[in-house]
Amino acid sequence: MAAPTSGWAITQANVGLRRLGLNCTSLPAYRGPSTVPAGTTISGRLISTGLDLSSGSITIERSCIRPTKAAPGMPIVGTTNYNSMRPAAGRVIIRDSEIDGTLLDARTAAQATGFIGVADLARNYIHRLGSGIGIMNAGSELDSVIEQNYVTGLVAEGDPAKDGTHSDAFTVRDFDVSKRADRTLVVRNNRFDCDSGSDTGALFIQTYSGRIGNVLVEGNLLEGGGYQLGLNGANYPYSNVRALNNRFSGTGWGPAYLQGGKGWTRWENNHLHGDGDVRAQGAAVNHP
């Protein structure tokens, strides 16, 4: 089956394993280490633990990551070495795969994020976790392309105003371009659905842990509670952030908000999601 060409064309059937005629239970078990050595390719495996990809230069493809346990607050898959707090030194690729929280108890799933770090993620199906994809501790060297992924079925536990959880389908918390002015983060043609009941939102950019620059958000379908698209200048500045040709459900608190900083460098052709033609173009969403 061909991969979708826009976020609003994505379904569960045309990303991840199902697009390839595979499913988690049909795959042979992965027997390798959870801390994956540099230079490894894992292809066509059922992985029942979380994965530490901090060694870098790793590819995971056509695989199902369905852990039976997870550490509270930790990612299922990550690229940070938590002893040194260094990001992966080489490119990590995760494609045509599934990150599945269905075997975790409700509290553990709600506290988990499918992926945190810096990597290229393409055509993955991520579901039944507290949050989906987080670009954080991304270092200052590697580009990142997040393309044609579907994050949905997020879950929450507890009172979000106290010790409960919050959900983001996709978030960026740092992406430093001071050492490489041409470094880019491209978030294109994804479907991000954040509807756990304790939602920050579908796509949330916040300078929580570092500067953020050179981010392109294009061709995505953003759905669910909270705000579908948020830009927040928190602890550091941001620059050159662009939102082009995205679609919003308009549910929750609304399609978009801005808090702090200079705002979007470019805001063009962003609309509520509408039925009727291939563009799915409803009412225009004004620059926040």
Short mmCIF file of C-alpha atoms in Angstrom, two decimals:
data_model
loop_
_atom_site.label_atom_id
_atom_site.label_comp_id
_atom_site.label_asym_id
_atom_site.label_seq_id
_atom_site.Cartn_x
_atom_site.Cartn_y
_atom_site.Cartn_z
CA MET A 1 0.00 0.00 0.00
CA ALA A 2 1.33 3.44 -0.89
CA ALA A 3 2.25 5.76 1.98
CA PRO A 4 -0.03 8.78 2.52
CA THR A 5 1.04 12.12 1.08
CA SER A 6 -0.60 14.38 3.69
CA GLY A 7 -1.45 14.13 7.36
CA TRP A 8 -5.18 14.13 6.67
CA ALA A 9 -4.81 11.09 4.40
CA ILE A 10 -3.32 8.96 7.19
CA THR A 11 -5.25 6.05 8.71
CA GLN A 12 -4.19 3.15 10.89
CA ALA A 13 -4.11 1.00 7.76
CA ASN A 14 -1.64 3.04 5.70
CA VAL A 15 1.22 3.55 8.16
CA GLY A 16 3.22 1.24 10.40
CA LEU A 17 3.06 -2.52 10.02
CA ARG A 18 -0.42 -2.75 8.54
CA ARG A 19 0.65 -0.87 5.43
CA LEU A 20 3.12 -3.71 4.83
CA GLY A 21 0.65 -6.52 5.58
CA LEU A 22 2.32 -7.27 8.94
CA ASN A 23 1.27 -7.19 12.60
CA CYS A 24 3.02 -7.41 15.95
CA THR A 25 2.16 -11.04 16.66
CA SER A 26 3.40 -12.22 13.25
CA LEU A 27 6.97 -11.06 13.91
CA PRO A 28 9.75 -13.18 15.41
CA ALA A 29 11.06 -12.07 18.78
CA TYR A 30 14.03 -9.75 19.11
CA ARG A 31 16.77 -11.42 21.18
CA GLY A 32 19.34 -8.61 21.20
CA PRO A 33 20.24 -6.17 23.98
CA SER A 34 17.96 -3.30 25.00
CA THR A 35 20.97 -0.98 24.83
CA VAL A 36 21.53 -1.28 21.11
CA PRO A 37 25.12 -1.10 19.76
CA ALA A 38 26.09 1.51 17.18
CA GLY A 39 25.78 0.30 13.60
CA THR A 40 22.85 -2.05 14.33
CA THR A 41 19.82 -2.54 12.09
CA ILE A 42 16.79 -4.23 13.68
CA SER A 43 14.35 -5.35 10.99
CA GLY A 44 11.11 -7.32 11.27
CA ARG A 45 11.18 -8.07 15.00
CA LEU A 46 8.79 -8.02 17.97
CA ILE A 47 10.60 -6.12 20.72
CA SER A 48 9.19 -6.61 24.22
CA THR A 49 11.38 -4.10 26.08
CA GLY A 50 12.18 -0.45 25.76
CA LEU A 51 15.22 0.48 23.67
CA ASP A 52 18.22 2.68 24.45
CA LEU A 53 19.51 3.99 21.11
CA SER A 54 22.03 6.44 22.58
CA SER A 55 24.96 4.76 20.83
CA GLY A 56 23.62 6.23 17.57
CA SER A 57 23.93 5.06 13.96
CA ILE A 58 21.00 2.66 14.46
CA THR A 59 18.04 1.75 12.23
CA ILE A 60 14.79 0.12 13.38
CA GLU A 61 12.39 -0.87 10.62
CA ARG A 62 9.31 -3.05 10.06
CA SER A 63 9.25 -3.85 13.78
CA CYS A 64 6.86 -3.74 16.73
CA ILE A 65 8.02 -2.28 20.02
CA ARG A 66 5.45 -3.51 22.53
CA PRO A 67 6.98 -3.49 26.03
CA THR A 68 5.57 -5.41 28.94
CA LYS A 69 7.00 -2.94 31.48
CA ALA A 70 8.47 0.55 31.51
CA ALA A 71 10.16 2.85 34.01
CA PRO A 72 7.91 5.71 35.20
CA GLY A 73 8.40 8.87 33.19
CA MET A 74 10.91 7.32 30.80
CA PRO A 75 10.56 6.92 27.03
CA ILE A 76 9.88 3.54 25.47
CA VAL A 77 12.54 4.39 22.87
CA GLY A 78 15.15 7.08 23.43
CA THR A 79 18.45 8.43 22.19
CA THR A 80 19.77 10.01 25.40
CA ASN A 81 22.52 8.40 27.46
CA TYR A 82 21.07 9.11 30.90
CA ASN A 83 24.42 8.55 32.63
CA SER A 84 26.16 11.33 30.70
CA MET A 85 23.00 13.12 29.44
CA ARG A 86 24.54 13.16 25.97
CA PRO A 87 22.42 12.67 22.85
CA ALA A 88 23.18 10.07 20.22
CA ALA A 89 26.34 10.85 18.26
CA GLY A 90 25.06 9.33 15.00
CA ARG A 91 21.82 9.29 13.04
CA VAL A 92 18.96 7.13 14.33
CA ILE A 93 16.15 6.02 11.98
CA ILE A 94 12.83 4.47 13.05
CA ARG A 95 10.51 3.65 10.15
CA ASP A 96 7.52 1.53 9.15
CA SER A 97 7.12 0.33 12.73
CA GLU A 98 4.74 0.35 15.68
CA ILE A 99 5.24 1.55 19.25
CA ASP A 100 2.41 -0.03 21.22
CA GLY A 101 1.57 0.52 24.89
CA THR A 102 -1.30 -1.96 25.11
CA LEU A 103 0.54 -4.45 27.37
CA LEU A 104 1.36 -1.81 29.99
CA ASP A 105 -0.92 -1.12 32.94
CA ALA A 106 -2.87 2.13 32.69
CA ARG A 107 -0.65 4.18 35.03
CA THR A 108 2.59 3.05 33.41
CA ALA A 109 1.26 3.69 29.92
CA ALA A 110 0.08 7.18 30.88
CA GLN A 111 3.53 8.04 32.26
CA ALA A 112 5.36 6.82 29.15
CA THR A 113 6.29 8.55 25.88
CA GLY A 114 6.80 6.53 22.72
CA PHE A 115 10.02 8.27 21.67
CA ILE A 116 12.20 11.00 23.22
CA GLY A 117 15.45 12.26 21.72
CA VAL A 118 16.53 13.14 18.20
CA ALA A 119 15.97 10.86 15.21
CA ASP A 120 14.27 10.48 11.86
CA LEU A 121 10.84 8.86 12.29
CA ALA A 122 8.81 7.85 9.23
CA ARG A 123 5.48 6.05 8.78
CA ASN A 124 5.22 4.79 12.36
CA TYR A 125 2.03 4.03 14.30
CA ILE A 126 2.31 5.04 17.98
CA HIS A 127 -0.59 4.42 20.33
CA ARG A 128 -1.89 3.77 23.86
CA LEU A 129 0.79 5.79 25.66
CA GLY A 130 0.73 9.04 27.60
CA SER A 131 2.55 10.96 24.87
CA GLY A 132 3.81 10.14 21.40
CA ILE A 133 7.02 11.74 20.09
CA GLY A 134 9.28 14.22 21.88
CA ILE A 135 12.29 15.99 20.38
CA MET A 136 14.30 16.78 23.52
CA ASN A 137 17.97 16.64 24.47
CA ALA A 138 18.48 16.88 20.73
CA GLY A 139 22.06 18.17 20.91
CA SER A 140 23.37 20.65 18.36
CA GLU A 141 24.38 18.59 15.31
CA LEU A 142 21.79 16.16 13.92
CA ASP A 143 18.92 17.11 11.63
CA SER A 144 15.56 15.45 12.19
CA VAL A 145 12.69 14.56 9.87
CA ILE A 146 9.37 13.48 11.43
CA GLU A 147 7.19 12.37 8.53
CA GLN A 148 3.97 10.42 7.92
CA ASN A 149 3.59 9.16 11.49
CA TYR A 150 0.26 8.52 13.25
CA VAL A 151 0.04 9.13 16.99
CA THR A 152 -3.34 8.35 18.55
CA GLY A 153 -5.12 6.62 21.43
CA LEU A 154 -3.19 8.51 24.11
CA VAL A 155 -4.12 7.86 27.75
CA ALA A 156 -3.93 9.80 31.01
CA GLU A 157 -4.15 9.04 34.72
CA GLY A 158 -4.88 11.15 37.78
CA ASP A 159 -5.57 14.85 38.30
CA PRO A 160 -3.44 16.85 35.85
CA ALA A 161 -3.38 19.79 38.27
CA LYS A 162 -1.76 17.62 40.94
CA ASP A 163 0.18 14.39 40.36
CA GLY A 164 -1.61 13.33 37.20
CA THR A 165 -0.21 13.08 33.69
CA HIS A 166 -0.34 15.38 30.65
CA SER A 167 -0.31 14.32 27.01
CA ASP A 168 1.37 15.65 23.86
CA ALA A 169 1.10 13.77 20.60
CA PHE A 170 4.25 15.55 19.40
CA THR A 171 6.47 18.05 21.18
CA VAL A 172 9.75 19.91 20.70
CA ARG A 173 11.53 21.11 23.85
CA ASP A 174 14.97 22.00 22.38
CA PHE A 175 16.59 22.12 18.96
CA ASP A 176 19.77 24.19 19.06
CA VAL A 177 21.01 25.67 15.77
CA SER A 178 23.79 27.87 17.18
CA LYS A 179 26.59 25.55 16.00
CA ARG A 180 24.96 24.59 12.68
CA ALA A 181 22.96 27.43 11.18
CA ASP A 182 21.62 25.10 8.46
CA ARG A 183 20.35 22.48 10.90
CA THR A 184 16.64 21.69 10.41
CA LEU A 185 13.74 19.93 12.07
CA VAL A 186 11.01 19.02 9.57
CA VAL A 187 7.61 17.88 10.89
CA ARG A 188 5.68 17.02 7.75
CA ASN A 189 2.53 15.09 6.75
CA ASN A 190 1.84 13.53 10.15
CA ARG A 191 -1.44 12.86 11.93
CA PHE A 192 -1.20 13.82 15.60
CA ASP A 193 -4.28 13.09 17.71
CA CYS A 194 -4.12 14.11 21.38
CA ASP A 195 -7.34 13.18 23.15
CA SER A 196 -6.41 11.59 26.48
CA GLY A 197 -8.53 13.97 28.59
CA SER A 198 -5.43 15.69 30.05
CA ASP A 199 -4.11 17.28 26.89
CA THR A 200 -1.45 19.89 26.32
CA GLY A 201 -2.12 19.39 22.63
CA ALA A 202 -1.41 17.66 19.37
CA LEU A 203 1.77 19.60 18.52
CA PHE A 204 3.50 21.67 21.18
CA ILE A 205 6.72 23.66 20.68
CA GLN A 206 8.17 24.96 23.92
CA THR A 207 11.69 26.19 24.75
CA TYR A 208 11.65 24.25 28.00
CA SER A 209 15.14 22.70 27.90
CA GLY A 210 16.94 24.80 25.29
CA ARG A 211 16.80 27.09 22.28
CA ILE A 212 14.71 26.05 19.30
CA GLY A 213 15.35 27.08 15.70
CA ASN A 214 14.70 26.15 12.08
CA VAL A 215 11.48 24.18 12.55
CA LEU A 216 9.09 23.53 9.67
CA VAL A 217 5.57 22.28 10.53
CA GLU A 218 3.86 21.40 7.23
CA GLY A 219 1.02 19.27 5.92
CA ASN A 220 -0.05 17.83 9.29
CA LEU A 221 -3.50 16.94 10.63
CA LEU A 222 -3.70 18.06 14.27
CA GLU A 223 -6.59 16.77 16.38
CA GLY A 224 -7.92 16.42 19.89
CA GLY A 225 -8.08 18.35 23.15
CA GLY A 226 -6.00 21.20 24.49
CA TYR A 227 -4.74 23.39 21.65
CA GLN A 228 -3.88 21.56 18.47
CA LEU A 229 -0.76 23.71 17.87
CA GLY A 230 1.07 25.64 20.57
CA LEU A 231 4.20 27.83 20.44
CA ASN A 232 5.58 28.78 23.84
CA GLY A 233 8.73 30.78 24.57
CA ALA A 234 9.52 29.50 28.05
CA ASN A 235 13.13 29.45 29.30
CA TYR A 236 15.02 30.18 26.06
CA PRO A 237 14.40 32.00 22.75
CA TYR A 238 13.18 30.48 19.50
CA SER A 239 13.66 31.53 15.88
CA ASN A 240 12.64 30.63 12.31
CA VAL A 241 9.58 28.53 13.11
CA ARG A 242 7.16 28.07 10.21
CA ALA A 243 3.65 26.59 9.98
CA LEU A 244 2.44 25.90 6.43
CA ASN A 245 -0.61 24.08 5.05
CA ASN A 246 -1.72 22.32 8.24
CA ARG A 247 -5.24 21.18 9.17
CA PHE A 248 -6.83 21.45 12.62
CA SER A 249 -9.81 19.74 14.23
CA GLY A 250 -10.63 22.97 16.11
CA THR A 251 -11.76 20.96 19.15
CA GLY A 252 -10.62 21.38 22.76
CA TRP A 253 -9.37 24.92 23.38
CA GLY A 254 -9.03 25.64 19.68
CA PRO A 255 -6.57 25.29 16.82
CA ALA A 256 -3.58 27.38 17.90
CA TYR A 257 -2.07 29.65 20.52
CA LEU A 258 1.09 31.70 21.06
CA GLN A 259 2.70 32.51 24.41
CA GLY A 260 5.94 34.49 24.53
CA GLY A 261 8.51 35.22 21.88
CA LYS A 262 8.12 36.77 18.43
CA GLY A 263 5.73 34.15 17.09
CA TRP A 264 5.67 32.23 13.85
CA THR A 265 8.14 33.42 11.23
CA ARG A 266 5.73 32.19 8.55
CA TRP A 267 2.08 31.23 8.94
CA GLU A 268 0.46 30.31 5.64
CA ASN A 269 -2.49 28.27 4.34
CA ASN A 270 -3.48 26.79 7.71
CA HIS A 271 -7.13 25.72 7.92
CA LEU A 272 -9.65 23.80 9.93
CA HIS A 273 -10.03 20.29 8.60
CA GLY A 274 -12.85 20.12 6.10
CA ASP A 275 -14.38 17.29 4.10
CA GLY A 276 -15.08 17.36 0.40
CA ASP A 277 -11.81 17.48 -1.50
CA VAL A 278 -8.24 16.29 -1.35
CA ARG A 279 -7.12 19.53 0.30
CA ALA A 280 -9.48 19.00 3.30
CA GLN A 281 -9.62 22.79 3.50
CA GLY A 282 -12.16 24.31 5.88
CA ALA A 283 -12.15 27.81 7.34
CA ALA A 284 -8.81 29.59 7.54
CA VAL A 285 -7.06 29.64 10.90
CA ASN A 286 -5.72 33.08 11.66
CA HIS A 287 -2.12 33.70 12.70
CA PRO A 288 -2.18 33.39 16.51
#
